[in-house]
Amino acid sequence: MALAAPAGAAPQDGATAALAAGPDSVTTHSGATTAQERSRIDTYWTATRMKLAGALVPEITPVPEDDNTPDDPRPLPANTLDPGATWTHGGAVNESVGRLFFTFSDGYDGSCTATVVNSANRSTLITAAHCLRGVGAAAADDTWHHNLYFVPGYRNGTKPLGGFSIKSMATSSRWDADPGRTTSEEVAVAGYDTGVLVANPSAGGRRIADVTGSQKIAFTKPTKGEFIHTFGYPKNRLNDPGAKYAGSRMIHCAGPAQPGPKAPLLWGEPCDMSHGASGGPHLAQFDTRTGAGTVVGVTTTSEEVAGGQANTLYATRLGDSAHRLYNWAQTHLA
């Protein structure tokens, strides 16, 4: 399905329709709620562990080399097509977007991408639901990922703005489905692959948006051909030496949005990002000079599930379900 999991066959229209029928609600889960747990998670995510997050066999996987692509002080010209390249232009996106780390129920580490967004509590992040959990009973501990930790502006194993453990998280109740009857791909293609997080304050007591700044967020219907900028931390080279990205730096893509032929609720742009980019922001009205825009979707999957041309990255666009999650998160105290 989604970029954090093996791709499979696209779900049938009937399954998608069944998932879309009737209202969904907010399912929540607690993360690090004590100072002791916050400290343990901060210690857990060492530079080496972060660099190897997502390796199928971390015990024998070489630690990837740093990406030292030079920064470019010049802004990227507006509406420049970009199928995938290291973001070197700085700006607000360099601090408000980061790598989201977690541990699967089997003990292996993984990572996605997340974004700090405008919110009343100045502590709300948005990502993909599959970056937080799998399909299953909400009360089952192995349904959810553990050791969640957000590193804004992650770069080559460093924490430029520190690291933030997660106090609580939420997804649509569609993810509470029986995994024997419903797959994560089906939930995602039906438009429910949005997750929200409430970050704990920094070690110095500051709320995350006061440290990183934040991006605007909107819950609007997509427009065909709208120019969208996408960011993420793909990491396929950890498991495939011939792949392009190892998760070392933030990658950027940009292009006109199109609906997925096999998944019309998902909208994508030309982009060669893959595993690890999940949850990354799809930004409308992005200003390449300031690095600020409006999050209108989060990366869910590629053309293998949604259809379309090769190297297309598809987002779950933010609608009513995502708006409910956001409203819950931004009123939840960090």
mmCIF file of C-alpha atoms in Angstrom:
data_model
loop_
_atom_site.group_PDB
_atom_site.id
_atom_site.type_symbol
_atom_site.label_atom_id
_atom_site.label_comp_id
_atom_site.label_asym_id
_atom_site.label_seq_id
_atom_site.Cartn_x
_atom_site.Cartn_y
_atom_site.Cartn_z
ATOM 1 C CA MET A 1 0.000 0.000 0.000
ATOM 2 C CA ALA A 2 1.419 2.843 1.400
ATOM 3 C CA LEU A 3 5.090 3.598 1.142
ATOM 4 C CA ALA A 4 5.947 2.231 4.588
ATOM 5 C CA ALA A 5 4.630 -1.217 3.713
ATOM 6 C CA PRO A 6 5.017 -3.686 0.829
ATOM 7 C CA ALA A 7 2.896 -2.752 -2.133
ATOM 8 C CA GLY A 8 0.097 -5.098 -3.144
ATOM 9 C CA ALA A 9 -2.888 -5.207 -5.430
ATOM 10 C CA ALA A 10 -5.093 -2.163 -5.444
ATOM 11 C CA PRO A 11 -8.326 -2.696 -3.523
ATOM 12 C CA GLN A 12 -11.557 -3.259 -5.365
ATOM 13 C CA ASP A 13 -14.048 -0.419 -5.834
ATOM 14 C CA GLY A 14 -16.573 -2.290 -3.680
ATOM 15 C CA ALA A 15 -14.201 -2.403 -0.730
ATOM 16 C CA THR A 16 -13.441 1.297 -1.078
ATOM 17 C CA ALA A 17 -17.132 2.146 -1.266
ATOM 18 C CA ALA A 18 -17.884 0.069 1.826
ATOM 19 C CA LEU A 19 -15.186 1.863 3.803
ATOM 20 C CA ALA A 20 -16.472 5.246 2.696
ATOM 21 C CA ALA A 21 -20.046 4.467 3.778
ATOM 22 C CA GLY A 22 -21.183 6.040 7.022
ATOM 23 C CA PRO A 23 -19.380 8.453 9.349
ATOM 24 C CA ASP A 24 -15.957 7.763 10.807
ATOM 25 C CA SER A 25 -14.698 8.967 14.174
ATOM 26 C CA VAL A 26 -11.386 9.726 15.892
ATOM 27 C CA THR A 27 -9.343 6.897 17.401
ATOM 28 C CA THR A 28 -6.627 8.026 19.807
ATOM 29 C CA HIS A 29 -3.574 6.432 21.389
ATOM 30 C CA SER A 30 -1.128 7.572 24.075
ATOM 31 C CA GLY A 31 2.594 7.872 23.491
ATOM 32 C CA ALA A 32 5.245 9.156 25.904
ATOM 33 C CA THR A 33 3.333 10.623 28.841
ATOM 34 C CA THR A 34 6.025 10.673 31.539
ATOM 35 C CA ALA A 35 9.368 12.439 31.822
ATOM 36 C CA GLN A 36 11.068 9.058 32.201
ATOM 37 C CA GLU A 37 9.554 7.752 28.965
ATOM 38 C CA ARG A 38 10.422 10.936 27.093
ATOM 39 C CA SER A 39 14.035 10.678 28.235
ATOM 40 C CA ARG A 40 14.236 6.997 27.280
ATOM 41 C CA ILE A 41 12.989 7.684 23.745
ATOM 42 C CA ASP A 42 15.367 10.618 23.276
ATOM 43 C CA THR A 43 18.277 8.395 24.314
ATOM 44 C CA TYR A 44 17.078 5.523 22.110
ATOM 45 C CA TRP A 45 17.341 7.518 18.888
ATOM 46 C CA THR A 46 21.088 7.783 18.454
ATOM 47 C CA ALA A 47 22.644 9.043 15.219
ATOM 48 C CA THR A 48 23.370 5.498 14.033
ATOM 49 C CA ARG A 49 19.909 4.209 14.896
ATOM 50 C CA MET A 50 18.302 7.099 13.015
ATOM 51 C CA LYS A 51 20.507 6.545 9.973
ATOM 52 C CA LEU A 52 19.563 2.835 9.852
ATOM 53 C CA ALA A 53 15.830 3.232 10.565
ATOM 54 C CA GLY A 54 14.052 1.306 7.838
ATOM 55 C CA ALA A 55 16.839 -1.173 7.114
ATOM 56 C CA LEU A 56 15.412 -4.687 6.741
ATOM 57 C CA VAL A 57 18.530 -6.190 8.320
ATOM 58 C CA PRO A 58 20.074 -3.352 10.356
ATOM 59 C CA GLU A 59 22.620 -5.711 11.910
ATOM 60 C CA ILE A 60 24.496 -6.011 8.617
ATOM 61 C CA THR A 61 23.407 -2.850 6.775
ATOM 62 C CA PRO A 62 26.217 -0.330 6.247
ATOM 63 C CA VAL A 63 25.564 3.066 7.803
ATOM 64 C CA PRO A 64 24.805 5.351 4.842
ATOM 65 C CA GLU A 65 27.249 8.086 3.997
ATOM 66 C CA ASP A 66 26.262 11.682 4.623
ATOM 67 C CA ASP A 67 24.646 13.625 1.797
ATOM 68 C CA ASN A 68 26.727 16.786 1.553
ATOM 69 C CA THR A 69 24.972 18.315 -1.443
ATOM 70 C CA PRO A 70 25.822 22.046 -1.176
ATOM 71 C CA ASP A 71 23.074 24.399 -0.128
ATOM 72 C CA ASP A 72 21.958 26.947 -2.711
ATOM 73 C CA PRO A 73 21.297 30.443 -1.329
ATOM 74 C CA ARG A 74 19.222 31.283 -4.394
ATOM 75 C CA PRO A 75 15.469 30.527 -4.263
ATOM 76 C CA LEU A 76 14.092 27.901 -6.615
ATOM 77 C CA PRO A 77 12.197 29.667 -9.433
ATOM 78 C CA ALA A 78 8.434 29.441 -8.941
ATOM 79 C CA ASN A 79 6.543 26.600 -10.688
ATOM 80 C CA THR A 80 9.741 24.723 -11.546
ATOM 81 C CA LEU A 81 9.033 21.051 -12.244
ATOM 82 C CA ASP A 82 11.103 18.792 -10.000
ATOM 83 C CA PRO A 83 10.816 14.976 -10.198
ATOM 84 C CA GLY A 84 13.082 14.550 -7.163
ATOM 85 C CA ALA A 85 16.172 16.256 -5.750
ATOM 86 C CA THR A 86 17.751 17.158 -2.408
ATOM 87 C CA TRP A 87 16.171 20.358 -1.090
ATOM 88 C CA THR A 88 18.971 22.894 -0.810
ATOM 89 C CA HIS A 89 17.044 26.173 -0.698
ATOM 90 C CA GLY A 90 16.362 26.491 3.033
ATOM 91 C CA GLY A 91 13.355 28.425 4.240
ATOM 92 C CA ALA A 92 10.598 27.556 6.688
ATOM 93 C CA VAL A 93 10.098 24.076 5.248
ATOM 94 C CA ASN A 94 13.629 23.178 6.347
ATOM 95 C CA GLU A 95 12.551 23.472 9.987
ATOM 96 C CA SER A 96 8.840 22.608 10.048
ATOM 97 C CA VAL A 97 9.245 19.310 8.147
ATOM 98 C CA GLY A 98 11.269 16.449 9.545
ATOM 99 C CA ARG A 99 11.802 12.746 9.835
ATOM 100 C CA LEU A 100 9.392 10.756 12.039
ATOM 101 C CA PHE A 101 10.970 7.694 13.651
ATOM 102 C CA PHE A 102 9.203 4.730 15.245
ATOM 103 C CA THR A 103 9.583 1.077 16.198
ATOM 104 C CA PHE A 104 7.319 -1.602 14.731
ATOM 105 C CA SER A 105 5.705 -4.185 16.994
ATOM 106 C CA ASP A 106 8.333 -6.728 15.836
ATOM 107 C CA GLY A 107 11.114 -4.555 17.273
ATOM 108 C CA TYR A 108 12.517 -3.181 14.014
ATOM 109 C CA ASP A 109 12.801 0.550 13.479
ATOM 110 C CA GLY A 110 11.246 2.546 10.669
ATOM 111 C CA SER A 111 10.679 6.120 9.611
ATOM 112 C CA CYS A 112 8.284 8.397 7.761
ATOM 113 C CA THR A 113 7.950 12.157 7.303
ATOM 114 C CA ALA A 114 5.804 14.641 9.250
ATOM 115 C CA THR A 115 5.070 18.379 9.364
ATOM 116 C CA VAL A 116 4.389 20.874 12.123
ATOM 117 C CA VAL A 117 1.198 22.754 11.213
ATOM 118 C CA ASN A 118 -0.538 25.858 12.551
ATOM 119 C CA SER A 119 -2.601 24.952 15.616
ATOM 120 C CA ALA A 120 -4.051 26.393 18.794
ATOM 121 C CA ASN A 121 -1.760 24.267 20.981
ATOM 122 C CA ARG A 122 1.359 24.956 18.856
ATOM 123 C CA SER A 123 2.114 21.240 19.197
ATOM 124 C CA THR A 124 0.286 19.548 16.288
ATOM 125 C CA LEU A 125 1.935 17.518 13.519
ATOM 126 C CA ILE A 126 0.399 15.809 10.518
ATOM 127 C CA THR A 127 1.546 12.620 8.799
ATOM 128 C CA ALA A 128 0.104 9.448 7.243
ATOM 129 C CA ALA A 129 -1.993 7.137 9.421
ATOM 130 C CA HIS A 130 0.015 4.115 8.304
ATOM 131 C CA CYS A 131 3.078 5.790 9.853
ATOM 132 C CA LEU A 132 1.364 5.437 13.235
ATOM 133 C CA ARG A 133 -0.340 2.036 13.097
ATOM 134 C CA GLY A 134 -1.656 -0.892 11.128
ATOM 135 C CA VAL A 135 -5.231 -2.070 10.716
ATOM 136 C CA GLY A 136 -6.583 -3.658 13.888
ATOM 137 C CA ALA A 137 -8.229 -3.174 17.244
ATOM 138 C CA ALA A 138 -7.370 0.222 18.701
ATOM 139 C CA ALA A 139 -6.812 -1.284 22.150
ATOM 140 C CA ALA A 140 -4.269 -3.808 20.858
ATOM 141 C CA ASP A 141 -0.785 -2.524 21.623
ATOM 142 C CA ASP A 142 0.765 -4.235 18.590
ATOM 143 C CA THR A 143 -1.564 -2.308 16.266
ATOM 144 C CA TRP A 144 0.385 0.873 16.988
ATOM 145 C CA HIS A 145 4.031 1.821 16.442
ATOM 146 C CA HIS A 146 6.215 2.650 19.441
ATOM 147 C CA ASN A 147 9.072 5.014 20.332
ATOM 148 C CA LEU A 148 7.660 7.766 18.123
ATOM 149 C CA TYR A 149 10.149 10.597 17.769
ATOM 150 C CA PHE A 150 10.111 13.605 15.450
ATOM 151 C CA VAL A 151 13.341 15.278 14.330
ATOM 152 C CA PRO A 152 12.594 18.563 12.530
ATOM 153 C CA GLY A 153 15.107 19.475 9.858
ATOM 154 C CA TYR A 154 16.786 16.062 10.144
ATOM 155 C CA ARG A 155 20.073 15.971 8.272
ATOM 156 C CA ASN A 156 22.725 13.234 8.160
ATOM 157 C CA GLY A 157 21.917 11.749 11.556
ATOM 158 C CA THR A 158 21.788 15.079 13.373
ATOM 159 C CA LYS A 159 19.011 16.825 15.315
ATOM 160 C CA PRO A 160 19.458 20.494 14.294
ATOM 161 C CA LEU A 161 16.469 21.639 16.351
ATOM 162 C CA GLY A 162 16.404 18.774 18.812
ATOM 163 C CA GLY A 163 14.072 15.793 18.921
ATOM 164 C CA PHE A 164 10.480 15.600 20.121
ATOM 165 C CA SER A 165 8.738 12.570 21.585
ATOM 166 C CA ILE A 166 5.013 12.206 20.954
ATOM 167 C CA LYS A 167 2.450 12.521 23.733
ATOM 168 C CA SER A 168 -0.593 11.327 21.795
ATOM 169 C CA MET A 169 -1.751 10.481 18.297
ATOM 170 C CA ALA A 170 -4.950 9.853 16.350
ATOM 171 C CA THR A 171 -6.249 8.273 13.164
ATOM 172 C CA SER A 172 -9.639 7.654 11.622
ATOM 173 C CA SER A 173 -11.616 4.828 13.236
ATOM 174 C CA ARG A 174 -11.532 3.154 9.808
ATOM 175 C CA TRP A 175 -8.150 1.759 10.923
ATOM 176 C CA ASP A 176 -9.873 -0.160 13.732
ATOM 177 C CA ALA A 177 -11.172 -2.656 11.158
ATOM 178 C CA ASP A 178 -10.635 -6.408 11.355
ATOM 179 C CA PRO A 179 -7.311 -7.021 9.544
ATOM 180 C CA GLY A 180 -8.653 -10.368 8.347
ATOM 181 C CA ARG A 181 -11.271 -8.547 6.300
ATOM 182 C CA THR A 182 -9.736 -5.151 5.543
ATOM 183 C CA THR A 183 -6.221 -4.260 4.420
ATOM 184 C CA SER A 184 -4.319 -1.074 5.091
ATOM 185 C CA GLU A 185 -4.304 -0.410 1.343
ATOM 186 C CA GLU A 186 -8.083 -0.453 1.280
ATOM 187 C CA VAL A 187 -8.307 2.053 4.125
ATOM 188 C CA ALA A 188 -5.750 4.311 2.421
ATOM 189 C CA VAL A 189 -7.345 4.223 -1.022
ATOM 190 C CA ALA A 190 -10.708 5.045 0.576
ATOM 191 C CA GLY A 191 -9.164 8.342 1.709
ATOM 192 C CA TYR A 192 -8.371 7.728 5.383
ATOM 193 C CA ASP A 193 -4.569 7.692 5.460
ATOM 194 C CA THR A 194 -4.162 10.808 7.608
ATOM 195 C CA GLY A 195 -2.711 10.788 11.109
ATOM 196 C CA VAL A 196 -2.104 13.561 13.619
ATOM 197 C CA LEU A 197 0.297 13.797 16.535
ATOM 198 C CA VAL A 198 0.676 16.010 19.579
ATOM 199 C CA ALA A 199 4.358 16.546 20.356
ATOM 200 C CA ASN A 200 5.751 16.831 23.852
ATOM 201 C CA PRO A 201 7.551 20.097 24.628
ATOM 202 C CA SER A 202 11.316 20.353 24.142
ATOM 203 C CA ALA A 203 13.719 19.583 26.963
ATOM 204 C CA GLY A 204 13.653 23.308 27.729
ATOM 205 C CA GLY A 205 9.858 23.373 27.920
ATOM 206 C CA ARG A 206 9.139 25.052 24.568
ATOM 207 C CA ARG A 207 6.274 23.885 22.375
ATOM 208 C CA ILE A 208 7.410 22.530 19.051
ATOM 209 C CA ALA A 209 5.937 25.266 16.826
ATOM 210 C CA ASP A 210 7.787 27.863 18.887
ATOM 211 C CA VAL A 211 11.007 26.045 17.963
ATOM 212 C CA THR A 212 10.332 25.085 14.348
ATOM 213 C CA GLY A 213 7.650 27.410 13.081
ATOM 214 C CA SER A 214 4.701 25.808 11.297
ATOM 215 C CA GLN A 215 3.010 25.452 7.932
ATOM 216 C CA LYS A 216 -0.558 26.482 7.137
ATOM 217 C CA ILE A 217 -3.121 23.700 6.717
ATOM 218 C CA ALA A 218 -6.316 23.551 4.641
ATOM 219 C CA PHE A 219 -9.115 21.041 4.061
ATOM 220 C CA THR A 220 -10.148 21.855 0.524
ATOM 221 C CA LYS A 221 -11.135 19.890 -2.565
ATOM 222 C CA PRO A 222 -8.246 19.249 -4.976
ATOM 223 C CA THR A 223 -8.058 20.947 -8.336
ATOM 224 C CA LYS A 224 -6.679 19.118 -11.360
ATOM 225 C CA GLY A 225 -3.416 20.636 -12.506
ATOM 226 C CA GLU A 226 -2.835 22.623 -9.303
ATOM 227 C CA PHE A 227 0.920 23.057 -8.796
ATOM 228 C CA ILE A 228 1.988 21.175 -5.670
ATOM 229 C CA HIS A 229 5.324 20.912 -3.833
ATOM 230 C CA THR A 230 6.096 17.697 -1.953
ATOM 231 C CA PHE A 231 8.773 16.953 0.651
ATOM 232 C CA GLY A 232 9.950 13.762 2.321
ATOM 233 C CA TYR A 233 12.744 11.516 3.547
ATOM 234 C CA PRO A 234 12.836 8.470 1.221
ATOM 235 C CA LYS A 235 15.296 5.762 2.271
ATOM 236 C CA ASN A 236 15.214 2.914 -0.265
ATOM 237 C CA ARG A 237 19.010 2.805 -0.600
ATOM 238 C CA LEU A 238 19.237 1.222 2.861
ATOM 239 C CA ASN A 239 17.919 -1.988 1.304
ATOM 240 C CA ASP A 240 18.808 -1.472 -2.346
ATOM 241 C CA PRO A 241 22.336 -0.174 -3.085
ATOM 242 C CA GLY A 242 21.163 0.940 -6.511
ATOM 243 C CA ALA A 243 18.410 3.190 -5.167
ATOM 244 C CA LYS A 244 18.756 6.957 -5.113
ATOM 245 C CA TYR A 245 17.988 8.025 -1.530
ATOM 246 C CA ALA A 246 19.144 6.845 1.910
ATOM 247 C CA GLY A 247 17.089 9.130 4.167
ATOM 248 C CA SER A 248 20.012 11.462 4.829
ATOM 249 C CA ARG A 249 18.458 14.695 3.536
ATOM 250 C CA MET A 250 15.015 16.060 2.764
ATOM 251 C CA ILE A 251 13.938 15.524 -0.851
ATOM 252 C CA HIS A 252 11.716 17.838 -2.904
ATOM 253 C CA CYS A 253 9.366 17.247 -5.816
ATOM 254 C CA ALA A 254 6.987 19.622 -7.596
ATOM 255 C CA GLY A 255 4.440 19.407 -10.373
ATOM 256 C CA PRO A 256 0.756 19.512 -11.349
ATOM 257 C CA ALA A 257 -1.627 17.344 -9.315
ATOM 258 C CA GLN A 258 -3.632 14.563 -10.968
ATOM 259 C CA PRO A 259 -6.032 11.978 -9.491
ATOM 260 C CA GLY A 260 -4.935 8.333 -9.375
ATOM 261 C CA PRO A 261 -6.538 6.274 -12.176
ATOM 262 C CA LYS A 262 -7.038 3.317 -9.819
ATOM 263 C CA ALA A 263 -7.523 5.451 -6.707
ATOM 264 C CA PRO A 264 -9.347 8.676 -7.635
ATOM 265 C CA LEU A 265 -9.439 9.897 -4.016
ATOM 266 C CA LEU A 266 -5.647 10.109 -4.050
ATOM 267 C CA TRP A 267 -3.881 12.920 -5.914
ATOM 268 C CA GLY A 268 -0.285 12.810 -7.067
ATOM 269 C CA GLU A 269 2.545 14.641 -8.760
ATOM 270 C CA PRO A 270 5.633 13.492 -10.707
ATOM 271 C CA CYS A 271 8.138 12.324 -8.100
ATOM 272 C CA ASP A 272 10.680 9.544 -7.620
ATOM 273 C CA MET A 273 10.423 9.366 -3.813
ATOM 274 C CA SER A 274 9.547 6.041 -2.196
ATOM 275 C CA HIS A 275 9.590 4.364 1.251
ATOM 276 C CA GLY A 276 10.197 6.918 3.999
ATOM 277 C CA ALA A 277 8.464 9.752 2.154
ATOM 278 C CA SER A 278 5.114 8.580 3.574
ATOM 279 C CA GLY A 279 3.358 11.254 5.586
ATOM 280 C CA GLY A 280 5.319 14.055 3.940
ATOM 281 C CA PRO A 281 3.462 17.271 3.097
ATOM 282 C CA HIS A 282 1.908 18.139 -0.239
ATOM 283 C CA LEU A 283 1.940 21.938 -0.186
ATOM 284 C CA ALA A 284 -0.201 24.273 -2.259
ATOM 285 C CA GLN A 285 0.637 27.954 -2.776
ATOM 286 C CA PHE A 286 4.219 27.203 -1.789
ATOM 287 C CA ASP A 287 6.564 30.202 -1.812
ATOM 288 C CA THR A 288 10.007 28.984 -2.858
ATOM 289 C CA ARG A 289 11.607 32.134 -1.418
ATOM 290 C CA THR A 290 10.269 31.690 2.115
ATOM 291 C CA GLY A 291 9.713 27.927 2.173
ATOM 292 C CA ALA A 292 6.140 28.389 3.376
ATOM 293 C CA GLY A 293 2.925 26.972 1.953
ATOM 294 C CA THR A 294 -0.314 25.235 2.875
ATOM 295 C CA VAL A 295 -0.475 21.517 3.620
ATOM 296 C CA VAL A 296 -3.358 20.040 1.593
ATOM 297 C CA GLY A 297 -2.334 16.381 1.669
ATOM 298 C CA VAL A 298 0.120 13.796 2.996
ATOM 299 C CA THR A 299 2.027 11.196 0.993
ATOM 300 C CA THR A 300 0.327 7.800 0.935
ATOM 301 C CA THR A 301 1.563 5.667 -1.948
ATOM 302 C CA SER A 302 2.997 5.396 -5.452
ATOM 303 C CA GLU A 303 1.663 4.478 -8.869
ATOM 304 C CA GLU A 304 1.901 0.772 -7.986
ATOM 305 C CA VAL A 305 -1.330 1.137 -6.028
ATOM 306 C CA ALA A 306 -2.915 4.311 -7.404
ATOM 307 C CA GLY A 307 -2.060 3.795 -11.074
ATOM 308 C CA GLY A 308 -0.801 6.505 -13.388
ATOM 309 C CA GLN A 309 2.645 7.090 -14.800
ATOM 310 C CA ALA A 310 5.783 5.667 -13.220
ATOM 311 C CA ASN A 311 7.395 7.821 -10.533
ATOM 312 C CA THR A 312 4.196 9.465 -9.331
ATOM 313 C CA LEU A 313 3.740 10.148 -5.630
ATOM 314 C CA TYR A 314 0.153 10.187 -4.367
ATOM 315 C CA ALA A 315 -1.317 11.982 -1.370
ATOM 316 C CA THR A 316 -4.349 11.515 0.794
ATOM 317 C CA ARG A 317 -5.913 14.942 0.390
ATOM 318 C CA LEU A 318 -7.159 16.535 3.604
ATOM 319 C CA GLY A 319 -10.951 16.552 3.877
ATOM 320 C CA ASP A 320 -13.630 16.135 6.528
ATOM 321 C CA SER A 321 -12.026 13.103 8.190
ATOM 322 C CA ALA A 322 -8.634 14.825 8.455
ATOM 323 C CA HIS A 323 -10.350 17.962 9.744
ATOM 324 C CA ARG A 324 -11.862 15.986 12.634
ATOM 325 C CA LEU A 325 -8.426 14.640 13.528
ATOM 326 C CA TYR A 326 -6.899 18.097 13.378
ATOM 327 C CA ASN A 327 -9.611 19.599 15.575
ATOM 328 C CA TRP A 328 -8.976 16.887 18.163
ATOM 329 C CA ALA A 329 -5.195 17.373 18.072
ATOM 330 C CA GLN A 330 -5.021 21.152 18.244
ATOM 331 C CA THR A 331 -7.191 21.286 21.362
ATOM 332 C CA HIS A 332 -5.215 18.541 23.069
ATOM 333 C CA LEU A 333 -2.699 19.960 25.504
ATOM 334 C CA ALA A 334 0.944 19.000 25.072
#
